[in-house]
mmCIF file of C-alpha atoms in Angstrom:
data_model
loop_
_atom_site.group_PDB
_atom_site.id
_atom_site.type_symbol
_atom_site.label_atom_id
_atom_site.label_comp_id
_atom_site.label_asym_id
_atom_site.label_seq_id
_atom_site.Cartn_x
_atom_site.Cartn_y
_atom_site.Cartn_z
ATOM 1 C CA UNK A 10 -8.007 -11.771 19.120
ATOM 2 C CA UNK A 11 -11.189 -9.570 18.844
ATOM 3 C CA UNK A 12 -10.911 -5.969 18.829
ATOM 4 C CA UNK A 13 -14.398 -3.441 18.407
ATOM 5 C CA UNK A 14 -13.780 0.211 19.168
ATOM 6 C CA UNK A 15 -11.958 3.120 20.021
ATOM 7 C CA UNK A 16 -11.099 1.772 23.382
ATOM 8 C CA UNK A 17 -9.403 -0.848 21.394
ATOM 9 C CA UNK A 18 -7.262 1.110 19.749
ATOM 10 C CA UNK A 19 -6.283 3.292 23.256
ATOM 11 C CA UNK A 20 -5.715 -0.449 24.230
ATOM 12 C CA UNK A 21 -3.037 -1.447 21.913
ATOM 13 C CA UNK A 22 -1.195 1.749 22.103
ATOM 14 C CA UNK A 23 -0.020 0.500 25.342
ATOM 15 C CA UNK A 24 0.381 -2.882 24.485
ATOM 16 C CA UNK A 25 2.122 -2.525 21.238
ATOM 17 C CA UNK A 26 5.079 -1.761 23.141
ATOM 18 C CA UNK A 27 4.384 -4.146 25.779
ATOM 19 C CA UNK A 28 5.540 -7.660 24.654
ATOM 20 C CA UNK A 29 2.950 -10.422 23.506
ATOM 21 C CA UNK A 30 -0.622 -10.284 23.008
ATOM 22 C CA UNK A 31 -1.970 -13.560 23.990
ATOM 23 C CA UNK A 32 -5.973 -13.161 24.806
ATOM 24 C CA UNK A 33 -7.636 -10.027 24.049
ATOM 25 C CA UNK A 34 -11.069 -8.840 23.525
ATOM 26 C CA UNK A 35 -12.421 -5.529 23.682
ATOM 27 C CA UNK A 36 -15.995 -4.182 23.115
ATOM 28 C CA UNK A 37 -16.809 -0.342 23.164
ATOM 29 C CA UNK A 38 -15.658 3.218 22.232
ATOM 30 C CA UNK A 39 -13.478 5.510 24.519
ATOM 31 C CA UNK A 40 -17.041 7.503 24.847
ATOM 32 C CA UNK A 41 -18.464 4.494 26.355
ATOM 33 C CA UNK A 42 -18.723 2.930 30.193
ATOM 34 C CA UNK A 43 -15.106 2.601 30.278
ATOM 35 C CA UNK A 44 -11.548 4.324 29.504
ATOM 36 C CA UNK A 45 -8.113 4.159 29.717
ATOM 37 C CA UNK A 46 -6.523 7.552 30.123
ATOM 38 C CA UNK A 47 -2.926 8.820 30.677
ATOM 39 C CA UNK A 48 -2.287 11.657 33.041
ATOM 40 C CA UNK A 49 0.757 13.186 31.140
ATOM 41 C CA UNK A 50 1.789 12.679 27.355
ATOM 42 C CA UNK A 51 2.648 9.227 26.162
ATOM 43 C CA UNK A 52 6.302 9.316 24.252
ATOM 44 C CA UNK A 53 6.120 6.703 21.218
ATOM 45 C CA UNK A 54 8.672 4.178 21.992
ATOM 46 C CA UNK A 55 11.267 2.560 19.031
ATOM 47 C CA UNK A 56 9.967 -0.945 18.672
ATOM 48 C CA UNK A 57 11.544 -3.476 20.567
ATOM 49 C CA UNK A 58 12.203 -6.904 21.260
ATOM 50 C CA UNK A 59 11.488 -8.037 25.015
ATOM 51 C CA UNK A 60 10.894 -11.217 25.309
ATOM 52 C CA UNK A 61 12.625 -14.377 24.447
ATOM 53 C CA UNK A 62 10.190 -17.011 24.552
ATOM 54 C CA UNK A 63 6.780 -16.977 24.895
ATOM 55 C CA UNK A 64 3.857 -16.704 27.219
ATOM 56 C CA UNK A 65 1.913 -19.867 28.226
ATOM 57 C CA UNK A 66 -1.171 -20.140 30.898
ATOM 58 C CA UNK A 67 0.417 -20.151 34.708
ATOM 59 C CA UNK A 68 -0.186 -23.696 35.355
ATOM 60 C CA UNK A 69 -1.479 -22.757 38.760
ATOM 61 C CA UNK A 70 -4.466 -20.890 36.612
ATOM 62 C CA UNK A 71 -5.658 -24.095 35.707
ATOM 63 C CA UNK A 72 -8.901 -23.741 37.567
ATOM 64 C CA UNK A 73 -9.403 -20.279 37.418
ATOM 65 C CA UNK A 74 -12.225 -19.418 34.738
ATOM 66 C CA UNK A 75 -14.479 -21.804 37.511
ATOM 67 C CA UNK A 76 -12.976 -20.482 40.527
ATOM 68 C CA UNK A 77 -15.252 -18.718 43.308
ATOM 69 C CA UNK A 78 -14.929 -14.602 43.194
ATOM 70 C CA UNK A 79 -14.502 -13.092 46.726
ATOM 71 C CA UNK A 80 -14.826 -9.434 47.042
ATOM 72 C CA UNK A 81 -11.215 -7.443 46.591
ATOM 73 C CA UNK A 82 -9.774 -7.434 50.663
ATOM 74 C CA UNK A 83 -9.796 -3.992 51.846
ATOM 75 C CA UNK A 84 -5.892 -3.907 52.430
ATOM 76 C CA UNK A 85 -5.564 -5.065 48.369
ATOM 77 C CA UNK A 86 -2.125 -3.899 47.696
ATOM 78 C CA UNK A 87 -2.233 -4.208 43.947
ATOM 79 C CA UNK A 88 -1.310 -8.311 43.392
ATOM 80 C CA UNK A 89 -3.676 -10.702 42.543
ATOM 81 C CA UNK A 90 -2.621 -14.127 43.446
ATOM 82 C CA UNK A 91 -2.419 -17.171 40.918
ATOM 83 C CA UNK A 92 -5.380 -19.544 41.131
ATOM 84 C CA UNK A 93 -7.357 -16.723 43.035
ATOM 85 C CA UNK A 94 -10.301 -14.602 41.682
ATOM 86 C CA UNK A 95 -11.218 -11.515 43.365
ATOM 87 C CA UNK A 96 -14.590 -9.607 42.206
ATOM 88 C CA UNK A 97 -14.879 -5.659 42.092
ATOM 89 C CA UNK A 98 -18.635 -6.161 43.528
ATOM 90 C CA UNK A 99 -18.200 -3.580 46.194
ATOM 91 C CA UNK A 100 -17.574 -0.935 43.772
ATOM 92 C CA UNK A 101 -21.169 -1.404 42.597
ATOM 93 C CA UNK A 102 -22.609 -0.548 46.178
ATOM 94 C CA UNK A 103 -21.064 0.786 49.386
ATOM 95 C CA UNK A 104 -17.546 2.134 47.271
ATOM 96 C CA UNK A 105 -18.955 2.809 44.292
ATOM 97 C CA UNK A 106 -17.272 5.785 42.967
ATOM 98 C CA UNK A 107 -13.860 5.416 44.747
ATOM 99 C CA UNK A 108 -10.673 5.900 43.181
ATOM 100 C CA UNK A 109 -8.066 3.295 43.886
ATOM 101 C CA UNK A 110 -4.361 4.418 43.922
ATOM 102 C CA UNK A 111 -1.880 1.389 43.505
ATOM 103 C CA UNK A 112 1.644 3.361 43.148
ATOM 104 C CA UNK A 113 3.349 -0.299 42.786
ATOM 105 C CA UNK A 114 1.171 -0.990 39.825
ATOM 106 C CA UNK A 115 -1.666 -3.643 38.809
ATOM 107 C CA UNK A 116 -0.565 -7.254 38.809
ATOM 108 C CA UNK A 117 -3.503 -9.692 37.986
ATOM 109 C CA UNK A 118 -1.736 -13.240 38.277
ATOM 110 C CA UNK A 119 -4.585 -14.619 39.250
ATOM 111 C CA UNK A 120 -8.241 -13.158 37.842
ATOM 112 C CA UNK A 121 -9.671 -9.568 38.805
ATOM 113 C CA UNK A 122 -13.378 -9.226 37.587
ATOM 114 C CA UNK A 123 -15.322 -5.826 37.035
ATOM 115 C CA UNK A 124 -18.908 -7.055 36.857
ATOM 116 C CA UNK A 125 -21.588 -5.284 35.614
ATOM 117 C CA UNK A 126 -22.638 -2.243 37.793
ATOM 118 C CA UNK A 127 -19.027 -1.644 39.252
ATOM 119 C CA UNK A 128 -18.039 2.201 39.565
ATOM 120 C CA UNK A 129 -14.507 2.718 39.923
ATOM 121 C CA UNK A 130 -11.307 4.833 38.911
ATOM 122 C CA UNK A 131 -8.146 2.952 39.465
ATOM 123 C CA UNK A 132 -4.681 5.265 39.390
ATOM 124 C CA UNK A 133 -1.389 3.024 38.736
ATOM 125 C CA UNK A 134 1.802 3.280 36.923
ATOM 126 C CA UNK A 135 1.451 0.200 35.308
ATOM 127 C CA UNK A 136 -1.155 -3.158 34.490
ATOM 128 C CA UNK A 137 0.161 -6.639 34.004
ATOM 129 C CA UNK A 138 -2.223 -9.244 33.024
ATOM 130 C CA UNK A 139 -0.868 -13.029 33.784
ATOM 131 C CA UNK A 140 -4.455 -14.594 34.504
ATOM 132 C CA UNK A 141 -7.572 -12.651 33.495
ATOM 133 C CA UNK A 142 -8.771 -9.367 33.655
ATOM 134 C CA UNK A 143 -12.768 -9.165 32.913
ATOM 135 C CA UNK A 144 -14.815 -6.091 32.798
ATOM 136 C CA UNK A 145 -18.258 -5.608 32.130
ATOM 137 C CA UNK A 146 -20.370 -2.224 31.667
ATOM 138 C CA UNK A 147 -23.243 -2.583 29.745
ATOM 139 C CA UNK A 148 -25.360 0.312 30.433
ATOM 140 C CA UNK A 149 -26.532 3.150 28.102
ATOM 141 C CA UNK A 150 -23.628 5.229 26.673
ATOM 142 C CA UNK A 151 -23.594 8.622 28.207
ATOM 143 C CA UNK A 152 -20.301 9.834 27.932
ATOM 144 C CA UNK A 153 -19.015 9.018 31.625
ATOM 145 C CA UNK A 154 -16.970 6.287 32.001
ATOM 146 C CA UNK A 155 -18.045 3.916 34.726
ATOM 147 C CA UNK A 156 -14.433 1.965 35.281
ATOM 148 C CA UNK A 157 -11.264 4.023 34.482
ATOM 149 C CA UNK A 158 -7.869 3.575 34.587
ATOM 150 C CA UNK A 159 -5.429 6.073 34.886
ATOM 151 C CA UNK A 160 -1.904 5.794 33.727
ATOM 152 C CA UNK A 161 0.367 7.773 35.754
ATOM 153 C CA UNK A 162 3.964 8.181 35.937
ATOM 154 C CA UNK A 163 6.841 8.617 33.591
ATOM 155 C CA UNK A 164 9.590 6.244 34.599
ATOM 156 C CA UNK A 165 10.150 2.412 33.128
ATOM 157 C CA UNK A 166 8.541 -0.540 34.399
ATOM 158 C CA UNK A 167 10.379 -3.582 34.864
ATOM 159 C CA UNK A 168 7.918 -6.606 35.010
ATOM 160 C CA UNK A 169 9.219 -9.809 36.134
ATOM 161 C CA UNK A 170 6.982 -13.094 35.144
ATOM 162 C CA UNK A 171 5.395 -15.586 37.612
ATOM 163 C CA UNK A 172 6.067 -18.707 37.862
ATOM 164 C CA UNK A 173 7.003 -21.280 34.033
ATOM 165 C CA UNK A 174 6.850 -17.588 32.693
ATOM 166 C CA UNK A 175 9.364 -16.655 34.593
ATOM 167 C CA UNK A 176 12.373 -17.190 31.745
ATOM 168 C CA UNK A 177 10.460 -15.963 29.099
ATOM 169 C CA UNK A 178 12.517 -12.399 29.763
ATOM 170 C CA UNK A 179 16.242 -12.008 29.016
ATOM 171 C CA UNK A 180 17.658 -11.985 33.118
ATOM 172 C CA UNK A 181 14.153 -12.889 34.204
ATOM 173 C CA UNK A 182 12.616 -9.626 33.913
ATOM 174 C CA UNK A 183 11.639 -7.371 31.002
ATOM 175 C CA UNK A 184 11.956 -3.485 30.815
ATOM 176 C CA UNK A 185 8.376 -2.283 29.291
ATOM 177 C CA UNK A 186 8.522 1.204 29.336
ATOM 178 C CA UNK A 187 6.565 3.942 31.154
ATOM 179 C CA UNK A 188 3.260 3.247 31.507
ATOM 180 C CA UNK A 189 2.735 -0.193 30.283
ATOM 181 C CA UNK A 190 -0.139 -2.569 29.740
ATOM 182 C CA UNK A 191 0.889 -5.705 29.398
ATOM 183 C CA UNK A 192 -0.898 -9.217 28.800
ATOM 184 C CA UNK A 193 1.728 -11.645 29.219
ATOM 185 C CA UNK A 194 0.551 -14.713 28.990
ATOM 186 C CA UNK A 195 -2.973 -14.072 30.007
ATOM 187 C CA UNK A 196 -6.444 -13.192 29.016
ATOM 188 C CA UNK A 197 -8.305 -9.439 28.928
ATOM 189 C CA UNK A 198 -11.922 -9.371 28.471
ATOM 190 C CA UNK A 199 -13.268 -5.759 28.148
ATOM 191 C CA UNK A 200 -17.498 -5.130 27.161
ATOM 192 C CA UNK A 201 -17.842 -1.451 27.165
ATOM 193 C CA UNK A 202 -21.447 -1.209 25.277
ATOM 194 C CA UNK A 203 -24.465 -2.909 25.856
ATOM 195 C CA UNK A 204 -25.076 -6.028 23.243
ATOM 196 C CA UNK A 205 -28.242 -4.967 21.610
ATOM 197 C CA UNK A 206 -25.520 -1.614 20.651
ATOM 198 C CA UNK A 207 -23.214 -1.743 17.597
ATOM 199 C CA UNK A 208 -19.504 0.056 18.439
ATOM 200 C CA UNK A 209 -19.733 3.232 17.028
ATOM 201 C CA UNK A 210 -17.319 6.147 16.503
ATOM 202 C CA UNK A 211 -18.414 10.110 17.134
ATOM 203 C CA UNK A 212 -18.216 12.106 13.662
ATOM 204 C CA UNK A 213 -18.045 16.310 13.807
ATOM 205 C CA UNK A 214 -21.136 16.518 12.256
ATOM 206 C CA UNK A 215 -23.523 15.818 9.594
ATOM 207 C CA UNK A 216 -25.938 17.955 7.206
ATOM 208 C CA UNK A 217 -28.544 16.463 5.300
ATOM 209 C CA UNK A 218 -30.526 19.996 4.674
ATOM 210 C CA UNK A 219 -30.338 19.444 0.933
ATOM 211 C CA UNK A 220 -30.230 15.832 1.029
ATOM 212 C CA UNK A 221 -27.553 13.280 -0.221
ATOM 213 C CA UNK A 222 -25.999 15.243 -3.047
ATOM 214 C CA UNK A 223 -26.155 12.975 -6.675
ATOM 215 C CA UNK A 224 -23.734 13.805 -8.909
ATOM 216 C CA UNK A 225 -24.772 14.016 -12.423
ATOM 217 C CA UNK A 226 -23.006 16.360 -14.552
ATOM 218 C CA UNK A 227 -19.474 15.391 -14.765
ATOM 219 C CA UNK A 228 -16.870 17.495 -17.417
ATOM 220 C CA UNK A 229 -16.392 15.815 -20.398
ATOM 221 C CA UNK A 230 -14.332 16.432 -24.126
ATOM 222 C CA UNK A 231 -15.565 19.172 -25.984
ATOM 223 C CA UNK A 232 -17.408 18.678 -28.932
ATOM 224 C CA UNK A 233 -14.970 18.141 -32.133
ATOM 225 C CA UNK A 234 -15.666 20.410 -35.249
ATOM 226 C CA UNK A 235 -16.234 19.405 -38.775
ATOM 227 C CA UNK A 236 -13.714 20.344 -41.321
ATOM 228 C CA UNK A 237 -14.403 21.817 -44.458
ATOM 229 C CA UNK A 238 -14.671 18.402 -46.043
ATOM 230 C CA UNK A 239 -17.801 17.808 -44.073
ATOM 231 C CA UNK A 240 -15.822 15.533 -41.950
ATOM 232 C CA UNK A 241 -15.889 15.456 -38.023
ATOM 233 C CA UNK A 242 -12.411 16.447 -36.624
ATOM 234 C CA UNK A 243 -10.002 13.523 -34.967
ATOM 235 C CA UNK A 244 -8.907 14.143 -31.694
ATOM 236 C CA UNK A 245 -5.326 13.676 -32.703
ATOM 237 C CA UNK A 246 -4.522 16.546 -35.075
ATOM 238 C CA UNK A 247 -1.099 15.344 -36.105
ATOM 239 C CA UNK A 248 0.030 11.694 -36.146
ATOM 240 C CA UNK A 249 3.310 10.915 -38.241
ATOM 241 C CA UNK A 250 5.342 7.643 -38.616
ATOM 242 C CA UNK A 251 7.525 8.960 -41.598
ATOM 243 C CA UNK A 252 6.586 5.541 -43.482
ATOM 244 C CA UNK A 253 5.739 7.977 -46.428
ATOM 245 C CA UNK A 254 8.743 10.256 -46.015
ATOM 246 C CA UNK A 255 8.632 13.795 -44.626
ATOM 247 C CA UNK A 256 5.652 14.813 -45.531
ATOM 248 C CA UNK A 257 5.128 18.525 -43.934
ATOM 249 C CA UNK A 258 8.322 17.861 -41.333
ATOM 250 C CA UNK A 259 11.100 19.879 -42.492
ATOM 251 C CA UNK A 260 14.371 21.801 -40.390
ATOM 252 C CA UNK A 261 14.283 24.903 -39.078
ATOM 253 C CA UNK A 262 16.251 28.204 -39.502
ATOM 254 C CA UNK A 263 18.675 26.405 -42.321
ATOM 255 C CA UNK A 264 18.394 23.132 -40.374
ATOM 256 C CA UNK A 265 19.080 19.591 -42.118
ATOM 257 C CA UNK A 266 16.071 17.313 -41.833
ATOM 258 C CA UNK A 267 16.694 13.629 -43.212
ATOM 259 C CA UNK A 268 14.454 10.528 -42.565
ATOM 260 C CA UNK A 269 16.405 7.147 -40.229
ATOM 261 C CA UNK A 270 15.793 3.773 -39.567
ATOM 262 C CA UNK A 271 15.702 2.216 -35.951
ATOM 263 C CA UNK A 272 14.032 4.144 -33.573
ATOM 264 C CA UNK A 273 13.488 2.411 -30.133
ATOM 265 C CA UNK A 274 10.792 0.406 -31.524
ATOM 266 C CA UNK A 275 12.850 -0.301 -34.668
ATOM 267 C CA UNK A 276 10.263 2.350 -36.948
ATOM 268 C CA UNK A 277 11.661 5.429 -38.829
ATOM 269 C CA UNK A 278 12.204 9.110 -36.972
ATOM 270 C CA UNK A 279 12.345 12.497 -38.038
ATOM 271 C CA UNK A 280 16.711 13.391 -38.099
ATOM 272 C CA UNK A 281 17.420 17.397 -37.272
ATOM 273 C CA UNK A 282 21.197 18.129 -37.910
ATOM 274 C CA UNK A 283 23.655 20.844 -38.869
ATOM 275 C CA UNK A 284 22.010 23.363 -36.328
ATOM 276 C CA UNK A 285 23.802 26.404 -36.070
ATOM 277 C CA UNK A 286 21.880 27.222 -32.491
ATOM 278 C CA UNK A 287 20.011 25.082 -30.041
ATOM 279 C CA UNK A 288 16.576 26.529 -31.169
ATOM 280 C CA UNK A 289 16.505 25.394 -34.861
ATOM 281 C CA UNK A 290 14.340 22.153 -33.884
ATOM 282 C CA UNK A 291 12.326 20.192 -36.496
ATOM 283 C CA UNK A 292 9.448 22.689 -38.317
ATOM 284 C CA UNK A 293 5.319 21.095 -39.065
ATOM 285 C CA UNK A 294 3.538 23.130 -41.651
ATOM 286 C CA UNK A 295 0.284 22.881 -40.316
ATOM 287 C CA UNK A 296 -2.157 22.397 -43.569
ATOM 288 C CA UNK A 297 -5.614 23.879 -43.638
ATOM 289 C CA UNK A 298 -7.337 20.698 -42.819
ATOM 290 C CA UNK A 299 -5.565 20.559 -39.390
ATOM 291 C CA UNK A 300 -6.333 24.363 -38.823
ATOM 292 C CA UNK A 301 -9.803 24.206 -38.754
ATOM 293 C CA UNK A 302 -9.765 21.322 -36.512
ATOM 294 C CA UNK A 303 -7.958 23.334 -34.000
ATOM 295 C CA UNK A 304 -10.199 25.034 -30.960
ATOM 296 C CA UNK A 305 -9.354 27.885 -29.112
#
């Protein structure tokens, strides 16, 4: 699976809740020569399981990636046959431009190609690939799609597989949801951007008025002060394991202060007991030394 693009991503939010990804490949951004567009809201859908086995290649496909494209018949009613290939090639001349409604959806069983140079806005309810769907617009990017596709409606599809496919849904037919884009089996081939182009995504904006900013002050300790002693001050300005008893440490307000063994690492700790409120906690007599290493 290869997937380049916005247009990717608007791809797989249809179908994500569509069943099985077998084939896909997209090339392009949703500002390129080709979208996929909803005309309403799309509801996220709970996850679901709808399919019981999976998708193989229609059998009577076998041929198809070196079958002959005709152009699509004029009375096209929205199915493309198995084994058959029909070519959008019209919608580069004469009907460029047209919009194509299909209310019963899109079913390409057999292969429906978009060459290069097709113009074309296709409004249906739903697309099931089973054979291929290929399109192909590789002109400079100017913001106006060449081939859309429209998603319309807001009631669930029920797709029901061709052929050796055909049991791969619980009862023979799967229930996919409003609007849904389904590969099933089958291959989608999108090119939305011209090869010599890299995908790209639009950002808001950019400023480079005062160049690429550097960083090079950064904030960092304070200088320490030198004691009396002519020493430089330690960072920690009390550390205590009572090894040596209880040095400055003493109780508070009347408070008993007494030295134990077997702390939770099994060293000595500082005991306050015989409190006679809940403030009289243990009481540091901060020497001199300590004092001046103290800054505001």
């Amino acid at each position: 699976m290869k997937l380049n693009g916005a247009l990717a991503g608007a791809l797989l939010s249809f179908l994500a809740d569509a069943g099985r990804v077998d084939a896909v490949r997209v090339r392009g951004t949703k500002t390129s020569a080709m979208d996929i567009s909803s005309v309403g809201n799309l509801e996220p859908m709970e996850p679901r399981q709808l399919q019981t086995a999976d998708f193989g290649q229609l059998t009577c496909n076998a041929a198809l990636a070196d079958a002959v494209c005709t152009p699509l018949p004029a009375d096209f009613a929205g199915v493309v046959p198995c084994g058959v290939c029909y070519s959008m090639s019209d919608f580069g001349g004469a009907r460029a431009g047209e919009t194509l409604t299909m209310a019963s959806g899109l079913n390409v069983v057999g292969r429906l190609d978009f060459p290069d140079g097709s113009k074309v806005t296709i409004e249906t309810p739903s697309v099931f690939v089973q054979g291929i769907l290929s399109m192909s617009s590789t002109r400079a990017v100017t913001g106006e799609p060449d081939i859309s596709i429209r998603m319309t409606g807001d009631t669930d599809i029920i797709f029901t597989p061709e052929g050796e496919n055909a049991g791969a849904c619980s009862g023979g037919a799967c229930n996919v949801g409003p609007k849904a884009f389904v590969v099933a089996g089958g291959q989608l081939d999108i090119n939305g951007m011209p090869d010599s182009c890299p995908t790209w995504s639009r950002i808001k904006d950019t400023d480079s008025s005062e160049g690429i900013p550097t960083p090079t002050d950064f904030p960092t300790q304070p200088d320490l002060p030198t004691s009396s002693s002519g020493s430089v001050c330690s960072a920690s300005l009390v550390t205590e394991n009572f090894e040596g008893g209880l040095n400055s440490w003493h109780g508070n307000l009347g408070a008993y202060e007494s030295i134990q063994e077997g702390s939770h690492d099994g060293s000595r700790y500082l005991s306050i007991t015989e409190r006679s409120f809940y403030h009289p906690g243990p009481l540091f007599d901060i020497p001199e030394s300590v004092r001046e290493c103290t800054l505001p």
